[in-house]
mmCIF file of C-alpha atoms in Angstrom:
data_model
loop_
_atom_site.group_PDB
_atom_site.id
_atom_site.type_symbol
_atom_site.label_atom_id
_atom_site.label_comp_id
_atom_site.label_asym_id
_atom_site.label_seq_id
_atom_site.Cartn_x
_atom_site.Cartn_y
_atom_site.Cartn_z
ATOM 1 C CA UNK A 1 27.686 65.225 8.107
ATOM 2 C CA UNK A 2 25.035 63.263 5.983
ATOM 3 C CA UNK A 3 21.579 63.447 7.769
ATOM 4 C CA UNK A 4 19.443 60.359 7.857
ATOM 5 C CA UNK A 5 16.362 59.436 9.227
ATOM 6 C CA UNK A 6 17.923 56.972 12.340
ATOM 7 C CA UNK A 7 20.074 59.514 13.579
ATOM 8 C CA UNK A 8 17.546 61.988 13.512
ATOM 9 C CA UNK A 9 15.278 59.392 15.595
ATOM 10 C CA UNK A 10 17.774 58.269 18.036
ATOM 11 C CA UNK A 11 18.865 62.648 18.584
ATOM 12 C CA UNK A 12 14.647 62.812 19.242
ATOM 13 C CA UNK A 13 14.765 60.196 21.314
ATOM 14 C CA UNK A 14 17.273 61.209 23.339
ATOM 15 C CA UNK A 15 15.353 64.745 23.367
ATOM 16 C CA UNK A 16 12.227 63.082 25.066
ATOM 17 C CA UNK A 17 14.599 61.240 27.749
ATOM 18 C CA UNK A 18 16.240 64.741 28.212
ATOM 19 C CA UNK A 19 12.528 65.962 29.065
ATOM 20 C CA UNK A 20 11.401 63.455 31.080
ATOM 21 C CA UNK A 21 14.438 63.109 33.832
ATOM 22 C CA UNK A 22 15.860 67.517 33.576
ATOM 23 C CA UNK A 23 12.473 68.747 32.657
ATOM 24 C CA UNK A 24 11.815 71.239 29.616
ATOM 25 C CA UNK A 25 14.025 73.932 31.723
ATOM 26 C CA UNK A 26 16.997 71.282 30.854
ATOM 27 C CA UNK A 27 16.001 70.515 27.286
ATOM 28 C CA UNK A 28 18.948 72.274 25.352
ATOM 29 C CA UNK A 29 21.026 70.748 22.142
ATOM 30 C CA UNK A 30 23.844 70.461 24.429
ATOM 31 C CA UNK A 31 21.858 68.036 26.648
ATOM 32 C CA UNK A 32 20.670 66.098 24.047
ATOM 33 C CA UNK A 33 24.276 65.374 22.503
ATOM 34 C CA UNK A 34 25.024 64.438 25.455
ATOM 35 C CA UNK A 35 22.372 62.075 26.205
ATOM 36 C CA UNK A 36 22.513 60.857 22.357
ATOM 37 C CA UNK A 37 25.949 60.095 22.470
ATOM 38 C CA UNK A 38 26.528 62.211 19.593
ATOM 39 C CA UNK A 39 29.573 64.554 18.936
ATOM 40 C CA UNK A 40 28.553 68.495 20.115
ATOM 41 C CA UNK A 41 27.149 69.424 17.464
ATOM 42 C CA UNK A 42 25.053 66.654 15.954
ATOM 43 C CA UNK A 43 21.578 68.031 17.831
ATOM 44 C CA UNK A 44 22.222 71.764 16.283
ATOM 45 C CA UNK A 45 22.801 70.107 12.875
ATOM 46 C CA UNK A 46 19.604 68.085 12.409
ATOM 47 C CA UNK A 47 17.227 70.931 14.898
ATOM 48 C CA UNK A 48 18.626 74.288 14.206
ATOM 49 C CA UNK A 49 16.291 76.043 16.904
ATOM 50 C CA UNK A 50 15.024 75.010 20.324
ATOM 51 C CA UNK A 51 11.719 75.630 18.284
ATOM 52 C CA UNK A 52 12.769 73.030 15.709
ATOM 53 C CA UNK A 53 13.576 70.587 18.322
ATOM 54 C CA UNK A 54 10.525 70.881 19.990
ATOM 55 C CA UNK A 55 8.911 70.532 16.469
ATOM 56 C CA UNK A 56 10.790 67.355 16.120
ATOM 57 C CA UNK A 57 10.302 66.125 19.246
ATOM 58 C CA UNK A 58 6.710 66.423 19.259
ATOM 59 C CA UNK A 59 6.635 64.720 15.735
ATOM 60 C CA UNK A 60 8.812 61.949 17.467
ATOM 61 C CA UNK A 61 5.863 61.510 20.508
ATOM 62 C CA UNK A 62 3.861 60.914 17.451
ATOM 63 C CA UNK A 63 5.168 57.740 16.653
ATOM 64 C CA UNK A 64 6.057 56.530 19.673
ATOM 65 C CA UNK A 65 2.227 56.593 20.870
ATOM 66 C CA UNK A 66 0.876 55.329 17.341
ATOM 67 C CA UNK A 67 -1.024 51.706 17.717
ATOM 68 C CA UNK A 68 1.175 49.392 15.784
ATOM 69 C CA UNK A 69 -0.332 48.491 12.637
ATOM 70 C CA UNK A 70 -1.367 44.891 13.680
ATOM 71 C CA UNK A 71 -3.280 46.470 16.505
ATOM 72 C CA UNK A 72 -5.257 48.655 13.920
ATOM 73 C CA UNK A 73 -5.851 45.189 11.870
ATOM 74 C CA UNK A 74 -6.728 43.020 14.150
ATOM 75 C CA UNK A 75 -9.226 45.296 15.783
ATOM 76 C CA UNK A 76 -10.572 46.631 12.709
ATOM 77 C CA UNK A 77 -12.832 43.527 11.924
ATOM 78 C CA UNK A 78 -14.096 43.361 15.430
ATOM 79 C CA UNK A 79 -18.199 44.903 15.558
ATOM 80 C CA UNK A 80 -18.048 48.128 17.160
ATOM 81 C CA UNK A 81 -18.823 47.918 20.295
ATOM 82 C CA UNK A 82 -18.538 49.779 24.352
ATOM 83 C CA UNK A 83 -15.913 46.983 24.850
ATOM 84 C CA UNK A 84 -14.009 47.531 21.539
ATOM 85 C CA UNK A 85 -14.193 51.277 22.378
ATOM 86 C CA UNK A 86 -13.261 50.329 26.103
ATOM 87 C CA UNK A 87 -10.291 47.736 24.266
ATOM 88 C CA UNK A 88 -9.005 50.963 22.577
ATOM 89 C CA UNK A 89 -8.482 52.956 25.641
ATOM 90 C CA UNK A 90 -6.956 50.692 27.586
ATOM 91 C CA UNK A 91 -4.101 50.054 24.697
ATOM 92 C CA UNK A 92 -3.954 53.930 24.730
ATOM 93 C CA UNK A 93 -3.290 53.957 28.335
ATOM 94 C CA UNK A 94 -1.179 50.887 28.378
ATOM 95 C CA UNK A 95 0.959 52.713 25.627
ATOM 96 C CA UNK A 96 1.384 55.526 27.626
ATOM 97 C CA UNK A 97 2.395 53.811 30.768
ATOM 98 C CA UNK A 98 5.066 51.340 28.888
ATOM 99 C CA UNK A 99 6.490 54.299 27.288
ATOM 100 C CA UNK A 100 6.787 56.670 30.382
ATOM 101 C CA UNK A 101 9.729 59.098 29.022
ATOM 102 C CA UNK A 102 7.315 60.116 26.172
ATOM 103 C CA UNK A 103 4.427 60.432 28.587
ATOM 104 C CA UNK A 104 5.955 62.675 30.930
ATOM 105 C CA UNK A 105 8.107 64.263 28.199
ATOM 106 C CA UNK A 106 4.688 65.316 26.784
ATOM 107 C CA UNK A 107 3.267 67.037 29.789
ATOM 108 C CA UNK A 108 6.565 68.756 30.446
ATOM 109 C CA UNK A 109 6.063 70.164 26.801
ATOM 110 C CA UNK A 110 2.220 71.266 27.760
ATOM 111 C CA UNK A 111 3.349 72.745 30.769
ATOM 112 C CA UNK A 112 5.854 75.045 28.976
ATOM 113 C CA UNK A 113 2.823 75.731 26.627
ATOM 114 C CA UNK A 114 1.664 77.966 29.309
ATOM 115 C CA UNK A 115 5.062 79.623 29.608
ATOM 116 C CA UNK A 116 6.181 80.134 25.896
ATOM 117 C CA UNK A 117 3.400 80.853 23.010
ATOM 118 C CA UNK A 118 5.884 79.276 20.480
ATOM 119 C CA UNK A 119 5.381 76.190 22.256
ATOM 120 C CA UNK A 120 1.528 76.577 22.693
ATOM 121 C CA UNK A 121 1.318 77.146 19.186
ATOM 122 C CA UNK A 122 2.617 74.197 17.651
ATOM 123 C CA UNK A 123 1.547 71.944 20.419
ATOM 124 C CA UNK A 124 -1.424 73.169 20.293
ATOM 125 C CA UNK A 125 -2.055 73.120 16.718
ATOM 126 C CA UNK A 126 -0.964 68.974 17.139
ATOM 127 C CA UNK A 127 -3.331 68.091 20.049
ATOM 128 C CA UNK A 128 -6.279 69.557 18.469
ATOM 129 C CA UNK A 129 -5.510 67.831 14.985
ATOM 130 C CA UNK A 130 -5.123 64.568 17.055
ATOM 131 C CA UNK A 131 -8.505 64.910 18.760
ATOM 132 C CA UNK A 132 -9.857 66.218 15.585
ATOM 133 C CA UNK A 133 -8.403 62.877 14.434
ATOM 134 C CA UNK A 134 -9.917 60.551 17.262
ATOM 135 C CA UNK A 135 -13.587 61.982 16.515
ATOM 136 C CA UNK A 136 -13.045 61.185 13.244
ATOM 137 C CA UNK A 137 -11.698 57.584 13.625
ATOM 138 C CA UNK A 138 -14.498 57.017 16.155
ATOM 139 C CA UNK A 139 -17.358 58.493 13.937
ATOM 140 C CA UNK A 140 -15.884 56.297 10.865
ATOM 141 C CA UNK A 141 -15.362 53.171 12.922
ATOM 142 C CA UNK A 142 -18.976 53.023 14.164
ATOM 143 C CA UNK A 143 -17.712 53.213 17.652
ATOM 144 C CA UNK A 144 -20.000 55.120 20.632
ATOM 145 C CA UNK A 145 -19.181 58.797 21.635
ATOM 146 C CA UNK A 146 -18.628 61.737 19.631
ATOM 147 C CA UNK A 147 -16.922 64.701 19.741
ATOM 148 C CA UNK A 148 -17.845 65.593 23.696
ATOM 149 C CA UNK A 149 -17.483 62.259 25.314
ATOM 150 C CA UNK A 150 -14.357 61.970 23.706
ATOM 151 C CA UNK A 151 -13.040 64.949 25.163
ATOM 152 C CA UNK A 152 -13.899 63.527 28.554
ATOM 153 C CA UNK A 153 -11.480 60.986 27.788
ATOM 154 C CA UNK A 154 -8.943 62.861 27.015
ATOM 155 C CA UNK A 155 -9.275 64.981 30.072
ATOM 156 C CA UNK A 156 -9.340 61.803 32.568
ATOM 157 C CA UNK A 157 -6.751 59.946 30.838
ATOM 158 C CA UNK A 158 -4.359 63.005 30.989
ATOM 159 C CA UNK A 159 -5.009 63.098 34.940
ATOM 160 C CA UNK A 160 -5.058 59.429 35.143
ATOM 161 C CA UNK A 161 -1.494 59.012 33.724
ATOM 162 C CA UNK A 162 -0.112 62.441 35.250
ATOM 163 C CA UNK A 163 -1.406 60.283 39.124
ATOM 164 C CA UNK A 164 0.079 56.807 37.978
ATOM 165 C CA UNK A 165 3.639 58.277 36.756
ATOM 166 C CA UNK A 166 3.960 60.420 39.794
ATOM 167 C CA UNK A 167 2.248 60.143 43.088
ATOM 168 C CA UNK A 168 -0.477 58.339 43.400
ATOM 169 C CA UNK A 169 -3.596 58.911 45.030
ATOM 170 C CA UNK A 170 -5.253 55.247 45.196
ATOM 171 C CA UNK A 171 -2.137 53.119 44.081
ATOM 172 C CA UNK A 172 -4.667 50.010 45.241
ATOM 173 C CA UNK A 173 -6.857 50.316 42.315
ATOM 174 C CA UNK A 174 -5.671 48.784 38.991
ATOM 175 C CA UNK A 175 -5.437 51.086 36.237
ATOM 176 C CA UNK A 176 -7.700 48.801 33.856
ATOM 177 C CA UNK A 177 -10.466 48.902 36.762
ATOM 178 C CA UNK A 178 -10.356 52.552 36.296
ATOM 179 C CA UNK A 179 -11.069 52.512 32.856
ATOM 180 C CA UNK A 180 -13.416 50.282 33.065
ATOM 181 C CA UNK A 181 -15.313 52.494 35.557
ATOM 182 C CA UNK A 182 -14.939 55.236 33.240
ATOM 183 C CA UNK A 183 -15.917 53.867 30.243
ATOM 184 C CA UNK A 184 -19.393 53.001 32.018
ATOM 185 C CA UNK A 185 -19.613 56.621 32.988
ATOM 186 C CA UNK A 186 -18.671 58.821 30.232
ATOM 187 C CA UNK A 187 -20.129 56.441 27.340
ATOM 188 C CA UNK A 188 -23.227 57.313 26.016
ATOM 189 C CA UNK B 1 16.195 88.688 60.638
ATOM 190 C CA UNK B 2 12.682 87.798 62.812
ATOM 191 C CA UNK B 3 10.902 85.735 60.703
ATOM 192 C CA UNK B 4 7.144 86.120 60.861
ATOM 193 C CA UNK B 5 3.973 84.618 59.154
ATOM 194 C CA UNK B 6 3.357 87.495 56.694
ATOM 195 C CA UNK B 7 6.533 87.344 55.294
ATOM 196 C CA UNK B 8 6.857 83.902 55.083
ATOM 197 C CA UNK B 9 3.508 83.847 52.874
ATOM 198 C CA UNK B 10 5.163 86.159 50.616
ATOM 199 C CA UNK B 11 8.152 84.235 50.229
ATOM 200 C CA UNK B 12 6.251 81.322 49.395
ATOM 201 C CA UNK B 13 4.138 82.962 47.046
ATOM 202 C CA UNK B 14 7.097 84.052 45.025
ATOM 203 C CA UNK B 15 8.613 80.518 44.744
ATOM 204 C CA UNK B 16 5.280 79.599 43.429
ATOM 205 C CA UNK B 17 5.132 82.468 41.213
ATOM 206 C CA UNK B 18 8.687 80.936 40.250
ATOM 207 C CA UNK B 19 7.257 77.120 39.586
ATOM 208 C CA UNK B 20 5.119 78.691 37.237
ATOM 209 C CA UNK B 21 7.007 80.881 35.605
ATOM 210 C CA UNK B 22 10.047 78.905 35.238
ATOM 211 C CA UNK B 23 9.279 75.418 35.823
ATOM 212 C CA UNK B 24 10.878 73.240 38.857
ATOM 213 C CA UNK B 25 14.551 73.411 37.628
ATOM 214 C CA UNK B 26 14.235 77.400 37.958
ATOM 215 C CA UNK B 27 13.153 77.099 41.973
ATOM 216 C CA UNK B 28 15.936 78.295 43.506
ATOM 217 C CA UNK B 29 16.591 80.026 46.459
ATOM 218 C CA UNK B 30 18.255 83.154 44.607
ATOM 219 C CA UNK B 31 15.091 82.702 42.050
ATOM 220 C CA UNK B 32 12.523 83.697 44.814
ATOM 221 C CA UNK B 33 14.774 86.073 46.460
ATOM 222 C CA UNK B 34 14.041 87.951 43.216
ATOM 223 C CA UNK B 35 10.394 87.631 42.538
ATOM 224 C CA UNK B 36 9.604 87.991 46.714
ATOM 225 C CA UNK B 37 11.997 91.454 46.284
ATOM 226 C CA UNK B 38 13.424 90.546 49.732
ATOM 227 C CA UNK B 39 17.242 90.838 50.024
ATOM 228 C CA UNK B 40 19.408 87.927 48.857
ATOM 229 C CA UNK B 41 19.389 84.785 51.750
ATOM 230 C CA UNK B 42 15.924 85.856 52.922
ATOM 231 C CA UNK B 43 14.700 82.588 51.552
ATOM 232 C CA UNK B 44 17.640 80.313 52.643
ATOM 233 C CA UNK B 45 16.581 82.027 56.212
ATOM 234 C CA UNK B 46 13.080 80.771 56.041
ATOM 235 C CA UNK B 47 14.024 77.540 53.896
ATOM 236 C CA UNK B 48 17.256 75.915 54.670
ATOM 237 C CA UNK B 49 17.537 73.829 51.858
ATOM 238 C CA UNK B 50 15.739 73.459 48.602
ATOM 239 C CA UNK B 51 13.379 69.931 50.188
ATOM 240 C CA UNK B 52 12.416 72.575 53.014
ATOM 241 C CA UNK B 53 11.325 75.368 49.911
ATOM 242 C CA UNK B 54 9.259 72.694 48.503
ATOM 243 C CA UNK B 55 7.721 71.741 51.906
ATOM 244 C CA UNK B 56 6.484 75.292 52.287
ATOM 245 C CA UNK B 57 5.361 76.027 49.034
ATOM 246 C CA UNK B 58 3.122 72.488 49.160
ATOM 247 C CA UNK B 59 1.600 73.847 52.403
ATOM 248 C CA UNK B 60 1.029 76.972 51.016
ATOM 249 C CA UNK B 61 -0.817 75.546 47.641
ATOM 250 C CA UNK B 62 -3.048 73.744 50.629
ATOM 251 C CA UNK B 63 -4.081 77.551 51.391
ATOM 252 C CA UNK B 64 -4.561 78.990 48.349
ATOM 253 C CA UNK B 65 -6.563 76.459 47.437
ATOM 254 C CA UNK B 66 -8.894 75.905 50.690
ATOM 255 C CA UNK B 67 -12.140 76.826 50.061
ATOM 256 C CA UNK B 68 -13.664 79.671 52.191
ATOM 257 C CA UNK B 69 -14.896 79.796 55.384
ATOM 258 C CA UNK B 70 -18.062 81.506 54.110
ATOM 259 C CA UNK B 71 -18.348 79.126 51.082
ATOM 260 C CA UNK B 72 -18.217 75.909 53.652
ATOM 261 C CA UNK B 73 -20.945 78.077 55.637
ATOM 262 C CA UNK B 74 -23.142 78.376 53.001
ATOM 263 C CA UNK B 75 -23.016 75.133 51.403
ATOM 264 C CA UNK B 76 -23.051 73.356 54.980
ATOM 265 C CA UNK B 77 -26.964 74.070 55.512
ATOM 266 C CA UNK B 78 -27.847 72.937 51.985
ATOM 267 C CA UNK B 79 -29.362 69.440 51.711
ATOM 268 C CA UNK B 80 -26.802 66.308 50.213
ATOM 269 C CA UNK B 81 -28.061 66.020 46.242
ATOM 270 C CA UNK B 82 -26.005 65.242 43.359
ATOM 271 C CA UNK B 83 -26.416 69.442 42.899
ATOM 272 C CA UNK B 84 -24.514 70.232 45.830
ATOM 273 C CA UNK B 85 -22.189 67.948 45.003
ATOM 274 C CA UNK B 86 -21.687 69.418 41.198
ATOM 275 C CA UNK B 87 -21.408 72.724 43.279
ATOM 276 C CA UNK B 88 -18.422 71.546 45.094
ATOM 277 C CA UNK B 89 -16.886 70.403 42.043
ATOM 278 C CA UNK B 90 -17.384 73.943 40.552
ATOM 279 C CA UNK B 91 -15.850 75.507 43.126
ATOM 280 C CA UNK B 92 -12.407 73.895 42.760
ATOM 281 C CA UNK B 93 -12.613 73.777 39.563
ATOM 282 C CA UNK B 94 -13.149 77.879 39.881
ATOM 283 C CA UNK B 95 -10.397 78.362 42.724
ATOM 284 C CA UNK B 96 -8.315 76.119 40.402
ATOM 285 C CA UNK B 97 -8.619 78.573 37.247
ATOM 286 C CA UNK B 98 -8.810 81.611 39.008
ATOM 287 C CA UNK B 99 -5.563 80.729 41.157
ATOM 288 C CA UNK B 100 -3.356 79.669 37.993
ATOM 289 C CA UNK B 101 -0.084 79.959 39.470
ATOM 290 C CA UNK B 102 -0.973 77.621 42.075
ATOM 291 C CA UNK B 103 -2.089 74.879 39.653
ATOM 292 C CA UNK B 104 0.674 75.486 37.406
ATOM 293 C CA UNK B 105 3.067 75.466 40.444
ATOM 294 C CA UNK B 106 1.575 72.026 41.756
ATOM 295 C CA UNK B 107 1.628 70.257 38.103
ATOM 296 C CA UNK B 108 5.144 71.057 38.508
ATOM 297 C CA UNK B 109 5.405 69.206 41.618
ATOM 298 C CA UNK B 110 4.301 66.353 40.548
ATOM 299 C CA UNK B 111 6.304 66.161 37.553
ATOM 300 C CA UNK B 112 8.955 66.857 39.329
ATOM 301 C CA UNK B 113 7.988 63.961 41.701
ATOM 302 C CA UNK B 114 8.504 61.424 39.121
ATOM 303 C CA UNK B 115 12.327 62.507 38.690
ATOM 304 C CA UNK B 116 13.160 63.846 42.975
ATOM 305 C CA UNK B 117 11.835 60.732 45.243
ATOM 306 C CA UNK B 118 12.315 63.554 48.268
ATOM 307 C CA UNK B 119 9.524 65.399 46.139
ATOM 308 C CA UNK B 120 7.614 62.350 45.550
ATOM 309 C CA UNK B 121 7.388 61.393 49.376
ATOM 310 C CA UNK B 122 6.408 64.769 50.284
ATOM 311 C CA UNK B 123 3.957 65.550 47.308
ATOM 312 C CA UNK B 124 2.725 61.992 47.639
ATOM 313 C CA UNK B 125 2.351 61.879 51.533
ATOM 314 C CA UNK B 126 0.348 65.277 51.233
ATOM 315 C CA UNK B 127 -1.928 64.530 48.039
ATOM 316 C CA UNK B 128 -3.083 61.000 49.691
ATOM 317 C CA UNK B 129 -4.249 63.040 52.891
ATOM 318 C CA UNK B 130 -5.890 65.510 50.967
ATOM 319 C CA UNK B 131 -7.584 62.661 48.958
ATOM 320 C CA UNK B 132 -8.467 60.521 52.197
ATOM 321 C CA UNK B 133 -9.992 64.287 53.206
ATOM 322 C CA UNK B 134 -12.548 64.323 50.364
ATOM 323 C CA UNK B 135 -13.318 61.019 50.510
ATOM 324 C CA UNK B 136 -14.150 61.473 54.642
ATOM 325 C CA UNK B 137 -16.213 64.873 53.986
ATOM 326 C CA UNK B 138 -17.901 63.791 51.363
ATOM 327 C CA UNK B 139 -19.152 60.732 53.492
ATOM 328 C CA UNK B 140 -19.761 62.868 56.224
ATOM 329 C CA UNK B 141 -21.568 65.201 54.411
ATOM 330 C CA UNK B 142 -23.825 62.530 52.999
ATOM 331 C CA UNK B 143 -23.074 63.520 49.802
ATOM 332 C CA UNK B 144 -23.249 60.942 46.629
ATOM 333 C CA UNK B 145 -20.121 59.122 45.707
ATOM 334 C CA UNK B 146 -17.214 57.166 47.712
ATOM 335 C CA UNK B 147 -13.454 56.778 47.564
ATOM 336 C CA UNK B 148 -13.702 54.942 43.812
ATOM 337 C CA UNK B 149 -15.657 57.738 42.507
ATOM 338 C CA UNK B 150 -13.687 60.481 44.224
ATOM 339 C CA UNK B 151 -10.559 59.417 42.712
ATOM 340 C CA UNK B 152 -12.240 59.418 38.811
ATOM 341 C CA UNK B 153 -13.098 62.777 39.582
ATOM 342 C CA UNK B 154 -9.497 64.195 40.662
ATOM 343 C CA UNK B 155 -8.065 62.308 37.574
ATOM 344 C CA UNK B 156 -10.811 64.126 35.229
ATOM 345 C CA UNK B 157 -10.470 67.619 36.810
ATOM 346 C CA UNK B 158 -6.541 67.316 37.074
ATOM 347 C CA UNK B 159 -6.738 66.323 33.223
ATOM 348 C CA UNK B 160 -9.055 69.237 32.572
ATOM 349 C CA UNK B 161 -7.038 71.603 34.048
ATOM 350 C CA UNK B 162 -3.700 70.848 32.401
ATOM 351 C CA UNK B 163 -5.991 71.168 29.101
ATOM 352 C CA UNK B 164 -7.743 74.350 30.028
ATOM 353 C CA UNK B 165 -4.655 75.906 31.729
ATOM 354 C CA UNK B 166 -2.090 75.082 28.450
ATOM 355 C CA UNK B 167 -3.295 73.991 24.838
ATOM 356 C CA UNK B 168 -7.317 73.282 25.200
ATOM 357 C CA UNK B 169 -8.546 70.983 22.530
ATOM 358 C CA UNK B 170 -11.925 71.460 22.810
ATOM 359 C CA UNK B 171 -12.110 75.552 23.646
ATOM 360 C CA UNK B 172 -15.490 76.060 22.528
ATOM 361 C CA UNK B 173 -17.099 73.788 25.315
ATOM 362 C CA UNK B 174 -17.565 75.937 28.334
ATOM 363 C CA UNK B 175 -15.973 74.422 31.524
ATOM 364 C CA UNK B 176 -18.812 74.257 33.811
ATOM 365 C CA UNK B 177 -20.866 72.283 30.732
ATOM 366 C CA UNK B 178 -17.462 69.939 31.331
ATOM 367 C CA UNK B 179 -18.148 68.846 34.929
ATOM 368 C CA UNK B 180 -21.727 68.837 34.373
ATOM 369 C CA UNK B 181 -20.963 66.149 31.912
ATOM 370 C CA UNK B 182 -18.335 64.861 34.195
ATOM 371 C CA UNK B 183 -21.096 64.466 37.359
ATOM 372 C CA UNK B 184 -23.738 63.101 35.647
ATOM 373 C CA UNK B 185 -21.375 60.740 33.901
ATOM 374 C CA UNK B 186 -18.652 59.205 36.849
ATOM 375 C CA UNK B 187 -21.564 60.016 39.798
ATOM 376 C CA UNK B 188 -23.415 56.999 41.068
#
């Protein structure tokens, strides 16, 4: 069977859906056919290993949580600014809330990072070239915060989306107010 | 079989030992049976069904993670500041690390919340009480900080635990120099 790059996307895809509704305990090549609507088979072909899927997955959450490239544009001849910093989070967050499966597909992934080193390694090895990644963009961009105060993001954004897409604790407050309010804390 | 307190403890211990261990789709009855080492059906005989397992093991999280009696002593004769209330914050954040299983176990809750609305009612009913909780000691206490602020800081410490406790991106940064930053950033 000739590999190409749509079928490998739509097998990933259907990966990060098998995450998000079985959990990482249900994330097996069998599943993913399934879920695909591929013949048995087709998942093993492209992502030999549960490793490799993983890999492929994670590559997969990647893209799906890039800014489109308009976003990047438009933003990039704004003067930096708290608010354009502030702008930035918010699409972050609102990217992670339209896109649930990948959200919660990710944390099922960190979660088995505590279980199985494989999986710590590689995930790992991606979230700290992606925050090595947002320090950079911010340092380059002119933006406010460095290294630290971005990793204060990170941490309540995590928490914030792991409350919204599950139970949560103050479902009155809008998720924008909430970055606001942190954005005036954790900003230098 | 007489059921009694001690033995229901240890049961529930073991099918938190099991949440972390295995994630939420390896909690079964038969699963904790195992880890507890109590003869196959001793957890069906405490926990009918699997809703009633989860019911116990949320209470018991609610123990395991109580601060002590001796700790609420102490801290009770202390004056309100911004200090005491960093203190607080380093004390969950330490029963938190120290008690990994639990905090592993209850991230798997709540992922499991967004798939199991049984889960979600429970997990939800319980982490809303708990929040309404803080919010009421920390007024009563005197302490800096209301239900707005309270919230930041569960999404920020939830957020740093799920980093600290899988893939940390930012290792070098001790944790307690975290919600330092964290108290004198989201505190009013």
């Amino acid at each position: 069977m000739a590999k190409n790059e749509t079928r490998r996307r739509l097998i990933a895809d259907a990966g990060l859906t098998v995450l998000a509704t079985e959990g990482s305990r249900g994330l097996t090549h069998r599943a993913v056919d399934l879920v695909a609507g591929v013949p048995v088979g087709t998942t093993s072909n492209y992502f030999r290993s549960r490793d490799a899927l993983v890999e492929g997955l994670v590559e997969r959450i990647g893209e799906r949580l890039a800014p489109s490239e308009d976003d990047l544009v438009r933003r990039s001849s704004e003067a930096p600014s708290r608010e354009l910093f502030a702008d930035y989070i918010r699409d972050i967050v609102r990217r992670l809330t339209d896109d649930r499966d990948v959200t919660l597909a990710l944390f099922e992934l960190r979660l088995e990072s505590s279980r199985r080193p494989e999986v710590a390694a590689l995930l790992g090895a991606w979230q700290r070239a992606g925050f090595d990644g947002d320090v950079e963009f911010n340092s380059s961009a002119g933006l406010p915060g460095g290294r630290r105060e971005i990793a204060l993001f990170h941490y309540a954004i995590d928490g914030l989306m792991l409350d919204r897409l599950t139970t949560p604790i103050d479902p009155e407050t809008s998720t924008d107010d909430i970055v606001d309010d942190l954005v005036a804390g954790l900003l230098p």
